[in-house]
JSON list of C-alpha atoms in Angstrom, two decimals:
[
{"chain": "A", "resi": 1, "resn": "UNK", "atom": "CA", "xyz": [201.31, 70.76, -128.04]},
{"chain": "A", "resi": 2, "resn": "UNK", "atom": "CA", "xyz": [200.99, 67.17, -129.18]},
{"chain": "A", "resi": 3, "resn": "UNK", "atom": "CA", "xyz": [199.62, 64.68, -126.67]},
{"chain": "A", "resi": 4, "resn": "UNK", "atom": "CA", "xyz": [201.76, 61.86, -125.32]},
{"chain": "A", "resi": 5, "resn": "UNK", "atom": "CA", "xyz": [201.31, 58.71, -123.25]},
{"chain": "A", "resi": 6, "resn": "UNK", "atom": "CA", "xyz": [202.40, 58.05, -119.68]},
{"chain": "A", "resi": 7, "resn": "UNK", "atom": "CA", "xyz": [202.95, 54.55, -118.27]},
{"chain": "A", "resi": 8, "resn": "UNK", "atom": "CA", "xyz": [202.99, 54.08, -114.49]},
{"chain": "A", "resi": 9, "resn": "UNK", "atom": "CA", "xyz": [203.91, 50.61, -113.25]},
{"chain": "A", "resi": 10, "resn": "UNK", "atom": "CA", "xyz": [204.59, 49.22, -109.81]},
{"chain": "A", "resi": 11, "resn": "UNK", "atom": "CA", "xyz": [203.57, 46.69, -107.16]},
{"chain": "A", "resi": 12, "resn": "UNK", "atom": "CA", "xyz": [200.25, 46.44, -105.33]},
{"chain": "A", "resi": 13, "resn": "UNK", "atom": "CA", "xyz": [199.47, 49.31, -102.98]},
{"chain": "A", "resi": 14, "resn": "UNK", "atom": "CA", "xyz": [202.10, 51.69, -104.38]},
{"chain": "A", "resi": 15, "resn": "UNK", "atom": "CA", "xyz": [199.45, 54.35, -105.06]},
{"chain": "A", "resi": 16, "resn": "UNK", "atom": "CA", "xyz": [199.57, 54.02, -108.84]},
{"chain": "A", "resi": 17, "resn": "UNK", "atom": "CA", "xyz": [195.85, 54.58, -109.43]},
{"chain": "A", "resi": 18, "resn": "UNK", "atom": "CA", "xyz": [195.63, 57.71, -107.27]},
{"chain": "A", "resi": 19, "resn": "UNK", "atom": "CA", "xyz": [198.78, 59.18, -108.77]},
{"chain": "A", "resi": 20, "resn": "UNK", "atom": "CA", "xyz": [197.83, 58.33, -112.36]},
{"chain": "A", "resi": 21, "resn": "UNK", "atom": "CA", "xyz": [194.36, 59.85, -111.94]},
{"chain": "A", "resi": 22, "resn": "UNK", "atom": "CA", "xyz": [195.77, 63.10, -110.54]},
{"chain": "A", "resi": 23, "resn": "UNK", "atom": "CA", "xyz": [198.45, 63.35, -113.23]},
{"chain": "A", "resi": 24, "resn": "UNK", "atom": "CA", "xyz": [195.85, 62.77, -115.93]},
{"chain": "A", "resi": 25, "resn": "UNK", "atom": "CA", "xyz": [193.63, 65.45, -114.42]},
{"chain": "A", "resi": 26, "resn": "UNK", "atom": "CA", "xyz": [196.46, 67.95, -114.28]},
{"chain": "A", "resi": 27, "resn": "UNK", "atom": "CA", "xyz": [197.36, 67.36, -117.93]},
{"chain": "A", "resi": 28, "resn": "UNK", "atom": "CA", "xyz": [193.83, 67.03, -119.28]},
{"chain": "A", "resi": 29, "resn": "UNK", "atom": "CA", "xyz": [194.58, 63.44, -120.33]},
{"chain": "A", "resi": 30, "resn": "UNK", "atom": "CA", "xyz": [192.49, 60.24, -120.10]},
{"chain": "A", "resi": 31, "resn": "UNK", "atom": "CA", "xyz": [193.15, 57.99, -117.12]},
{"chain": "A", "resi": 32, "resn": "UNK", "atom": "CA", "xyz": [192.95, 54.21, -117.62]},
{"chain": "A", "resi": 33, "resn": "UNK", "atom": "CA", "xyz": [193.08, 51.94, -114.55]},
{"chain": "A", "resi": 34, "resn": "UNK", "atom": "CA", "xyz": [194.10, 48.58, -116.04]},
{"chain": "A", "resi": 35, "resn": "UNK", "atom": "CA", "xyz": [193.96, 46.87, -112.65]},
{"chain": "A", "resi": 36, "resn": "UNK", "atom": "CA", "xyz": [190.23, 47.57, -112.58]},
{"chain": "A", "resi": 37, "resn": "UNK", "atom": "CA", "xyz": [189.85, 45.53, -115.77]},
{"chain": "A", "resi": 38, "resn": "UNK", "atom": "CA", "xyz": [191.43, 42.45, -114.17]},
{"chain": "A", "resi": 39, "resn": "UNK", "atom": "CA", "xyz": [189.33, 43.02, -111.06]},
{"chain": "A", "resi": 40, "resn": "UNK", "atom": "CA", "xyz": [186.23, 43.22, -113.26]},
{"chain": "A", "resi": 41, "resn": "UNK", "atom": "CA", "xyz": [186.99, 39.81, -114.75]},
{"chain": "A", "resi": 42, "resn": "UNK", "atom": "CA", "xyz": [187.57, 38.42, -111.24]},
{"chain": "A", "resi": 43, "resn": "UNK", "atom": "CA", "xyz": [184.22, 39.84, -110.12]},
{"chain": "A", "resi": 44, "resn": "UNK", "atom": "CA", "xyz": [182.43, 38.24, -113.07]},
{"chain": "A", "resi": 45, "resn": "UNK", "atom": "CA", "xyz": [184.13, 34.90, -112.36]},
{"chain": "A", "resi": 46, "resn": "UNK", "atom": "CA", "xyz": [182.78, 34.98, -108.83]},
{"chain": "A", "resi": 47, "resn": "UNK", "atom": "CA", "xyz": [179.32, 36.05, -109.97]},
{"chain": "A", "resi": 48, "resn": "UNK", "atom": "CA", "xyz": [179.18, 33.08, -112.34]},
{"chain": "A", "resi": 49, "resn": "UNK", "atom": "CA", "xyz": [180.24, 30.66, -109.61]},
{"chain": "A", "resi": 50, "resn": "UNK", "atom": "CA", "xyz": [183.49, 29.68, -111.29]},
{"chain": "A", "resi": 51, "resn": "UNK", "atom": "CA", "xyz": [186.67, 28.85, -109.39]},
{"chain": "A", "resi": 52, "resn": "UNK", "atom": "CA", "xyz": [189.78, 30.95, -110.11]},
{"chain": "A", "resi": 53, "resn": "UNK", "atom": "CA", "xyz": [191.73, 27.86, -111.18]},
{"chain": "A", "resi": 54, "resn": "UNK", "atom": "CA", "xyz": [189.22, 26.97, -113.93]},
{"chain": "A", "resi": 55, "resn": "UNK", "atom": "CA", "xyz": [191.43, 28.69, -116.50]},
{"chain": "A", "resi": 56, "resn": "UNK", "atom": "CA", "xyz": [189.62, 27.62, -119.68]},
{"chain": "A", "resi": 57, "resn": "UNK", "atom": "CA", "xyz": [186.19, 28.54, -118.32]},
{"chain": "A", "resi": 58, "resn": "UNK", "atom": "CA", "xyz": [187.52, 31.88, -116.98]},
{"chain": "A", "resi": 59, "resn": "UNK", "atom": "CA", "xyz": [189.01, 32.72, -120.39]},
{"chain": "A", "resi": 60, "resn": "UNK", "atom": "CA", "xyz": [185.77, 31.87, -122.19]},
{"chain": "A", "resi": 61, "resn": "UNK", "atom": "CA", "xyz": [183.80, 34.04, -119.76]},
{"chain": "A", "resi": 62, "resn": "UNK", "atom": "CA", "xyz": [186.18, 36.97, -120.23]},
{"chain": "A", "resi": 63, "resn": "UNK", "atom": "CA", "xyz": [185.71, 36.80, -123.99]},
{"chain": "A", "resi": 64, "resn": "UNK", "atom": "CA", "xyz": [181.92, 37.06, -123.58]},
{"chain": "A", "resi": 65, "resn": "UNK", "atom": "CA", "xyz": [181.83, 39.94, -121.11]},
{"chain": "A", "resi": 66, "resn": "UNK", "atom": "CA", "xyz": [181.88, 43.66, -121.85]},
{"chain": "A", "resi": 67, "resn": "UNK", "atom": "CA", "xyz": [184.05, 45.94, -119.72]},
{"chain": "A", "resi": 68, "resn": "UNK", "atom": "CA", "xyz": [183.56, 49.70, -119.83]},
{"chain": "A", "resi": 69, "resn": "UNK", "atom": "CA", "xyz": [185.74, 52.32, -118.13]},
{"chain": "A", "resi": 70, "resn": "UNK", "atom": "CA", "xyz": [183.89, 55.62, -117.87]},
{"chain": "A", "resi": 71, "resn": "UNK", "atom": "CA", "xyz": [185.36, 58.84, -116.41]},
{"chain": "A", "resi": 72, "resn": "UNK", "atom": "CA", "xyz": [183.23, 60.22, -113.56]},
{"chain": "A", "resi": 73, "resn": "UNK", "atom": "CA", "xyz": [183.32, 63.13, -111.11]},
{"chain": "A", "resi": 74, "resn": "UNK", "atom": "CA", "xyz": [184.62, 60.87, -108.35]},
{"chain": "A", "resi": 75, "resn": "UNK", "atom": "CA", "xyz": [187.03, 58.95, -110.57]},
{"chain": "A", "resi": 76, "resn": "UNK", "atom": "CA", "xyz": [186.77, 56.16, -113.09]},
{"chain": "A", "resi": 77, "resn": "UNK", "atom": "CA", "xyz": [183.58, 54.08, -113.05]},
{"chain": "A", "resi": 78, "resn": "UNK", "atom": "CA", "xyz": [183.73, 50.43, -114.07]},
{"chain": "A", "resi": 79, "resn": "UNK", "atom": "CA", "xyz": [180.84, 48.62, -115.73]},
{"chain": "A", "resi": 80, "resn": "UNK", "atom": "CA", "xyz": [180.57, 44.91, -116.52]},
{"chain": "A", "resi": 81, "resn": "UNK", "atom": "CA", "xyz": [177.81, 44.03, -118.97]},
{"chain": "A", "resi": 82, "resn": "UNK", "atom": "CA", "xyz": [176.04, 47.25, -118.02]},
{"chain": "A", "resi": 83, "resn": "UNK", "atom": "CA", "xyz": [176.35, 46.75, -114.24]},
{"chain": "A", "resi": 84, "resn": "UNK", "atom": "CA", "xyz": [178.27, 49.35, -112.19]},
{"chain": "A", "resi": 85, "resn": "UNK", "atom": "CA", "xyz": [180.90, 47.33, -110.28]},
{"chain": "A", "resi": 86, "resn": "UNK", "atom": "CA", "xyz": [183.15, 50.26, -109.29]},
{"chain": "A", "resi": 87, "resn": "UNK", "atom": "CA", "xyz": [182.88, 49.53, -105.55]},
{"chain": "A", "resi": 88, "resn": "UNK", "atom": "CA", "xyz": [182.27, 45.79, -105.79]},
{"chain": "A", "resi": 89, "resn": "UNK", "atom": "CA", "xyz": [185.65, 45.12, -107.42]},
{"chain": "A", "resi": 90, "resn": "UNK", "atom": "CA", "xyz": [187.54, 46.71, -104.50]},
{"chain": "A", "resi": 91, "resn": "UNK", "atom": "CA", "xyz": [186.55, 44.14, -101.88]},
{"chain": "A", "resi": 92, "resn": "UNK", "atom": "CA", "xyz": [188.97, 41.73, -100.22]},
{"chain": "A", "resi": 93, "resn": "UNK", "atom": "CA", "xyz": [187.22, 38.82, -101.96]},
{"chain": "A", "resi": 94, "resn": "UNK", "atom": "CA", "xyz": [188.33, 40.25, -105.31]},
{"chain": "A", "resi": 95, "resn": "UNK", "atom": "CA", "xyz": [191.80, 41.28, -104.13]},
{"chain": "A", "resi": 96, "resn": "UNK", "atom": "CA", "xyz": [192.51, 37.74, -102.90]},
{"chain": "A", "resi": 97, "resn": "UNK", "atom": "CA", "xyz": [192.15, 36.25, -106.40]},
{"chain": "A", "resi": 98, "resn": "UNK", "atom": "CA", "xyz": [192.91, 38.98, -108.94]},
{"chain": "A", "resi": 99, "resn": "UNK", "atom": "CA", "xyz": [196.64, 38.14, -109.23]},
{"chain": "A", "resi": 100, "resn": "UNK", "atom": "CA", "xyz": [195.78, 34.56, -110.17]},
{"chain": "A", "resi": 101, "resn": "UNK", "atom": "CA", "xyz": [193.25, 35.66, -112.78]},
{"chain": "A", "resi": 102, "resn": "UNK", "atom": "CA", "xyz": [195.75, 38.19, -114.16]},
{"chain": "A", "resi": 103, "resn": "UNK", "atom": "CA", "xyz": [198.40, 35.48, -114.58]},
{"chain": "A", "resi": 104, "resn": "UNK", "atom": "CA", "xyz": [196.45, 33.66, -117.31]},
{"chain": "A", "resi": 105, "resn": "UNK", "atom": "CA", "xyz": [197.83, 34.26, -120.79]},
{"chain": "A", "resi": 106, "resn": "UNK", "atom": "CA", "xyz": [194.42, 34.34, -122.47]},
{"chain": "A", "resi": 107, "resn": "UNK", "atom": "CA", "xyz": [193.13, 36.97, -120.04]},
{"chain": "A", "resi": 108, "resn": "UNK", "atom": "CA", "xyz": [196.20, 39.16, -120.42]},
{"chain": "A", "resi": 109, "resn": "UNK", "atom": "CA", "xyz": [196.11, 38.92, -124.21]},
{"chain": "A", "resi": 110, "resn": "UNK", "atom": "CA", "xyz": [192.45, 39.93, -124.29]},
{"chain": "A", "resi": 111, "resn": "UNK", "atom": "CA", "xyz": [192.79, 42.89, -121.93]},
{"chain": "A", "resi": 112, "resn": "UNK", "atom": "CA", "xyz": [196.15, 44.07, -123.26]},
{"chain": "A", "resi": 113, "resn": "UNK", "atom": "CA", "xyz": [194.63, 44.30, -126.76]},
{"chain": "A", "resi": 114, "resn": "UNK", "atom": "CA", "xyz": [191.82, 46.45, -125.35]},
{"chain": "A", "resi": 115, "resn": "UNK", "atom": "CA", "xyz": [194.33, 48.60, -123.49]},
{"chain": "A", "resi": 116, "resn": "UNK", "atom": "CA", "xyz": [196.49, 49.11, -126.57]},
{"chain": "A", "resi": 117, "resn": "UNK", "atom": "CA", "xyz": [193.46, 50.30, -128.53]},
{"chain": "A", "resi": 118, "resn": "UNK", "atom": "CA", "xyz": [192.88, 52.95, -125.86]},
{"chain": "A", "resi": 119, "resn": "UNK", "atom": "CA", "xyz": [196.37, 54.41, -126.35]},
{"chain": "A", "resi": 120, "resn": "UNK", "atom": "CA", "xyz": [196.33, 54.91, -130.11]},
{"chain": "A", "resi": 121, "resn": "UNK", "atom": "CA", "xyz": [195.10, 58.51, -130.01]},
{"chain": "A", "resi": 122, "resn": "UNK", "atom": "CA", "xyz": [197.63, 59.44, -127.27]},
{"chain": "A", "resi": 123, "resn": "UNK", "atom": "CA", "xyz": [196.91, 61.60, -124.23]},
{"chain": "A", "resi": 124, "resn": "UNK", "atom": "CA", "xyz": [196.57, 58.55, -121.96]},
{"chain": "A", "resi": 125, "resn": "UNK", "atom": "CA", "xyz": [197.87, 57.94, -118.44]},
{"chain": "A", "resi": 126, "resn": "UNK", "atom": "CA", "xyz": [197.74, 54.20, -117.77]},
{"chain": "A", "resi": 127, "resn": "UNK", "atom": "CA", "xyz": [198.80, 52.32, -114.66]},
{"chain": "A", "resi": 128, "resn": "UNK", "atom": "CA", "xyz": [199.33, 48.64, -114.01]},
{"chain": "A", "resi": 129, "resn": "UNK", "atom": "CA", "xyz": [202.04, 45.99, -113.77]},
{"chain": "A", "resi": 130, "resn": "UNK", "atom": "CA", "xyz": [203.24, 45.70, -117.38]},
{"chain": "A", "resi": 131, "resn": "UNK", "atom": "CA", "xyz": [202.31, 48.99, -119.03]},
{"chain": "A", "resi": 132, "resn": "UNK", "atom": "CA", "xyz": [205.80, 50.28, -119.79]},
{"chain": "A", "resi": 133, "resn": "UNK", "atom": "CA", "xyz": [207.15, 46.86, -120.70]},
{"chain": "A", "resi": 134, "resn": "UNK", "atom": "CA", "xyz": [204.28, 45.38, -122.69]},
{"chain": "A", "resi": 135, "resn": "UNK", "atom": "CA", "xyz": [201.17, 47.53, -123.18]},
{"chain": "A", "resi": 136, "resn": "UNK", "atom": "CA", "xyz": [202.84, 50.88, -124.01]},
{"chain": "A", "resi": 137, "resn": "UNK", "atom": "CA", "xyz": [206.52, 50.11, -124.64]},
{"chain": "A", "resi": 138, "resn": "UNK", "atom": "CA", "xyz": [206.73, 53.32, -126.69]},
{"chain": "A", "resi": 139, "resn": "UNK", "atom": "CA", "xyz": [205.21, 55.58, -124.01]},
{"chain": "A", "resi": 140, "resn": "UNK", "atom": "CA", "xyz": [207.00, 58.92, -123.89]},
{"chain": "A", "resi": 141, "resn": "UNK", "atom": "CA", "xyz": [207.04, 58.91, -120.07]},
{"chain": "A", "resi": 142, "resn": "UNK", "atom": "CA", "xyz": [207.55, 55.77, -117.99]},
{"chain": "A", "resi": 143, "resn": "UNK", "atom": "CA", "xyz": [207.55, 55.61, -114.21]},
{"chain": "A", "resi": 144, "resn": "UNK", "atom": "CA", "xyz": [208.07, 52.63, -111.91]},
{"chain": "A", "resi": 145, "resn": "UNK", "atom": "CA", "xyz": [206.39, 53.64, -108.65]},
{"chain": "A", "resi": 146, "resn": "UNK", "atom": "CA", "xyz": [207.12, 51.66, -105.53]},
{"chain": "A", "resi": 147, "resn": "UNK", "atom": "CA", "xyz": [207.26, 51.88, -101.72]},
{"chain": "A", "resi": 148, "resn": "UNK", "atom": "CA", "xyz": [208.19, 49.54, -98.90]},
{"chain": "A", "resi": 149, "resn": "UNK", "atom": "CA", "xyz": [205.83, 46.64, -98.18]},
{"chain": "A", "resi": 150, "resn": "UNK", "atom": "CA", "xyz": [205.19, 48.07, -94.71]},
{"chain": "A", "resi": 151, "resn": "UNK", "atom": "CA", "xyz": [204.28, 51.51, -96.08]},
{"chain": "A", "resi": 152, "resn": "UNK", "atom": "CA", "xyz": [202.05, 50.05, -98.79]},
{"chain": "A", "resi": 153, "resn": "UNK", "atom": "CA", "xyz": [200.22, 47.90, -96.24]},
{"chain": "A", "resi": 154, "resn": "UNK", "atom": "CA", "xyz": [199.63, 50.89, -93.97]},
{"chain": "A", "resi": 155, "resn": "UNK", "atom": "CA", "xyz": [198.26, 52.96, -96.85]},
{"chain": "A", "resi": 156, "resn": "UNK", "atom": "CA", "xyz": [195.93, 50.20, -98.01]},
{"chain": "A", "resi": 157, "resn": "UNK", "atom": "CA", "xyz": [194.79, 49.55, -94.42]},
{"chain": "A", "resi": 158, "resn": "UNK", "atom": "CA", "xyz": [193.79, 53.20, -93.99]},
{"chain": "A", "resi": 159, "resn": "UNK", "atom": "CA", "xyz": [191.96, 53.20, -97.35]},
{"chain": "A", "resi": 160, "resn": "UNK", "atom": "CA", "xyz": [190.00, 50.07, -96.45]},
{"chain": "A", "resi": 161, "resn": "UNK", "atom": "CA", "xyz": [189.16, 51.40, -92.99]},
{"chain": "A", "resi": 162, "resn": "UNK", "atom": "CA", "xyz": [187.80, 54.65, -94.42]},
{"chain": "A", "resi": 163, "resn": "UNK", "atom": "CA", "xyz": [185.68, 52.81, -96.99]},
{"chain": "A", "resi": 164, "resn": "UNK", "atom": "CA", "xyz": [184.41, 50.24, -94.49]},
{"chain": "A", "resi": 165, "resn": "UNK", "atom": "CA", "xyz": [185.81, 47.30, -96.47]},
{"chain": "A", "resi": 166, "resn": "UNK", "atom": "CA", "xyz": [188.60, 46.30, -94.08]},
{"chain": "A", "resi": 167, "resn": "UNK", "atom": "CA", "xyz": [188.44, 42.62, -93.09]},
{"chain": "A", "resi": 168, "resn": "UNK", "atom": "CA", "xyz": [192.16, 42.06, -92.43]},
{"chain": "A", "resi": 169, "resn": "UNK", "atom": "CA", "xyz": [194.56, 43.15, -89.73]},
{"chain": "A", "resi": 170, "resn": "UNK", "atom": "CA", "xyz": [197.51, 45.34, -90.69]},
{"chain": "A", "resi": 171, "resn": "UNK", "atom": "CA", "xyz": [199.85, 42.36, -90.28]},
{"chain": "A", "resi": 172, "resn": "UNK", "atom": "CA", "xyz": [197.66, 40.16, -92.51]},
{"chain": "A", "resi": 173, "resn": "UNK", "atom": "CA", "xyz": [197.50, 42.91, -95.13]},
{"chain": "A", "resi": 174, "resn": "UNK", "atom": "CA", "xyz": [201.30, 43.24, -95.11]},
{"chain": "A", "resi": 175, "resn": "UNK", "atom": "CA", "xyz": [201.63, 39.48, -95.68]},
{"chain": "A", "resi": 176, "resn": "UNK", "atom": "CA", "xyz": [199.02, 39.62, -98.47]},
{"chain": "A", "resi": 177, "resn": "UNK", "atom": "CA", "xyz": [200.83, 42.44, -100.29]},
{"chain": "A", "resi": 178, "resn": "UNK", "atom": "CA", "xyz": [204.13, 40.55, -100.08]},
{"chain": "A", "resi": 179, "resn": "UNK", "atom": "CA", "xyz": [202.37, 37.46, -101.47]},
{"chain": "A", "resi": 180, "resn": "UNK", "atom": "CA", "xyz": [200.89, 39.44, -104.37]},
{"chain": "A", "resi": 181, "resn": "UNK", "atom": "CA", "xyz": [204.32, 40.93, -105.12]},
{"chain": "A", "resi": 182, "resn": "UNK", "atom": "CA", "xyz": [205.73, 37.43, -105.43]},
{"chain": "A", "resi": 183, "resn": "UNK", "atom": "CA", "xyz": [202.88, 36.26, -107.66]},
{"chain": "A", "resi": 184, "resn": "UNK", "atom": "CA", "xyz": [203.19, 39.30, -109.94]},
{"chain": "A", "resi": 185, "resn": "UNK", "atom": "CA", "xyz": [206.96, 38.97, -110.23]},
{"chain": "A", "resi": 186, "resn": "UNK", "atom": "CA", "xyz": [206.98, 35.21, -110.82]},
{"chain": "A", "resi": 187, "resn": "UNK", "atom": "CA", "xyz": [204.18, 34.86, -113.38]},
{"chain": "A", "resi": 188, "resn": "UNK", "atom": "CA", "xyz": [205.27, 33.65, -116.81]},
{"chain": "A", "resi": 189, "resn": "UNK", "atom": "CA", "xyz": [203.22, 36.14, -118.84]},
{"chain": "A", "resi": 190, "resn": "UNK", "atom": "CA", "xyz": [204.28, 39.81, -118.55]},
{"chain": "A", "resi": 191, "resn": "UNK", "atom": "CA", "xyz": [205.72, 39.67, -115.02]},
{"chain": "A", "resi": 192, "resn": "UNK", "atom": "CA", "xyz": [206.01, 42.80, -112.91]},
{"chain": "A", "resi": 193, "resn": "UNK", "atom": "CA", "xyz": [209.31, 44.46, -113.69]},
{"chain": "A", "resi": 194, "resn": "UNK", "atom": "CA", "xyz": [210.74, 47.91, -114.28]},
{"chain": "A", "resi": 195, "resn": "UNK", "atom": "CA", "xyz": [211.17, 48.91, -117.93]},
{"chain": "A", "resi": 196, "resn": "UNK", "atom": "CA", "xyz": [214.78, 49.72, -118.76]},
{"chain": "A", "resi": 197, "resn": "UNK", "atom": "CA", "xyz": [213.87, 53.33, -119.54]},
{"chain": "A", "resi": 198, "resn": "UNK", "atom": "CA", "xyz": [211.43, 53.88, -116.64]},
{"chain": "A", "resi": 199, "resn": "UNK", "atom": "CA", "xyz": [212.20, 56.38, -113.91]},
{"chain": "A", "resi": 200, "resn": "UNK", "atom": "CA", "xyz": [212.23, 54.69, -110.49]},
{"chain": "A", "resi": 201, "resn": "UNK", "atom": "CA", "xyz": [210.27, 56.56, -107.81]},
{"chain": "A", "resi": 202, "resn": "UNK", "atom": "CA", "xyz": [210.23, 55.29, -104.24]},
{"chain": "A", "resi": 203, "resn": "UNK", "atom": "CA", "xyz": [207.28, 57.01, -102.57]},
{"chain": "A", "resi": 204, "resn": "UNK", "atom": "CA", "xyz": [207.81, 55.52, -99.09]},
{"chain": "A", "resi": 205, "resn": "UNK", "atom": "CA", "xyz": [208.53, 58.93, -97.57]},
{"chain": "A", "resi": 206, "resn": "UNK", "atom": "CA", "xyz": [206.81, 61.08, -100.21]},
{"chain": "A", "resi": 207, "resn": "UNK", "atom": "CA", "xyz": [203.35, 62.65, -100.16]},
{"chain": "A", "resi": 208, "resn": "UNK", "atom": "CA", "xyz": [200.90, 62.13, -103.02]},
{"chain": "A", "resi": 209, "resn": "UNK", "atom": "CA", "xyz": [201.40, 65.74, -104.06]},
{"chain": "A", "resi": 210, "resn": "UNK", "atom": "CA", "xyz": [205.17, 65.31, -104.19]},
{"chain": "A", "resi": 211, "resn": "UNK", "atom": "CA", "xyz": [204.92, 62.25, -106.43]},
{"chain": "A", "resi": 212, "resn": "UNK", "atom": "CA", "xyz": [202.47, 63.99, -108.77]},
{"chain": "A", "resi": 213, "resn": "UNK", "atom": "CA", "xyz": [204.69, 67.07, -108.97]},
{"chain": "A", "resi": 214, "resn": "UNK", "atom": "CA", "xyz": [207.73, 64.93, -109.77]},
{"chain": "A", "resi": 215, "resn": "UNK", "atom": "CA", "xyz": [205.93, 63.16, -112.62]},
{"chain": "A", "resi": 216, "resn": "UNK", "atom": "CA", "xyz": [204.61, 66.46, -113.98]},
{"chain": "A", "resi": 217, "resn": "UNK", "atom": "CA", "xyz": [208.19, 67.72, -113.83]},
{"chain": "A", "resi": 218, "resn": "UNK", "atom": "CA", "xyz": [209.28, 64.76, -115.94]},
{"chain": "A", "resi": 219, "resn": "UNK", "atom": "CA", "xyz": [206.60, 65.63, -118.47]},
{"chain": "A", "resi": 220, "resn": "UNK", "atom": "CA", "xyz": [207.75, 69.22, -118.65]},
{"chain": "A", "resi": 221, "resn": "UNK", "atom": "CA", "xyz": [211.41, 68.24, -119.02]},
{"chain": "A", "resi": 222, "resn": "UNK", "atom": "CA", "xyz": [210.90, 65.50, -121.60]},
{"chain": "A", "resi": 223, "resn": "UNK", "atom": "CA", "xyz": [207.96, 66.53, -123.73]},
{"chain": "A", "resi": 224, "resn": "UNK", "atom": "CA", "xyz": [207.00, 70.04, -122.71]},
{"chain": "A", "resi": 225, "resn": "UNK", "atom": "CA", "xyz": [204.10, 69.42, -120.40]},
{"chain": "A", "resi": 226, "resn": "UNK", "atom": "CA", "xyz": [200.56, 68.56, -121.60]},
{"chain": "A", "resi": 227, "resn": "UNK", "atom": "CA", "xyz": [197.71, 70.75, -122.72]}
]
């Protein structure tokens, strides 16, 4: 059958990337992690010794850099100007500043244009904060995935512990996620919000498999299911 696009939005730590990757794999679609693109810009900003609040300089740098998202056996690999930054962009140092970088209009315009180009041929599962509202407003399937702040903090804490990148306590991580929620919701350009036609999924008491199955069920009901 014809391919279609799936937009998965939601706050930090809701599990969007994991869910989107698994849904894409099940359908044979392309997974695009838009958050990784903003993290890549944040990484480059730090590498160049710029401060996050140097908006003009950050925008100029973003226009010069090349971001590549390449599917790999262990998930999506991220390259900046030919350098593999897949792991480097997941550190706390990046997480602390990515919401600020993502709030700049010039950065969002640049990356959203790139993201829109990726969706033209359909068969894309894309996750982020403004996919259903701004990047893919015509996506056939839209999901707003959320969970309680406490649950999201616990999930992120376990992930960071297992990867050896944990530098915060669980309480500090919970406060950080709540802070990022506020920043994402209050920004002037493409704030985090649920699209009017997005299905709300609260995954607080759901397993990853249950969320994936529910989204695949939506696909089957609405558009017939994928490959």
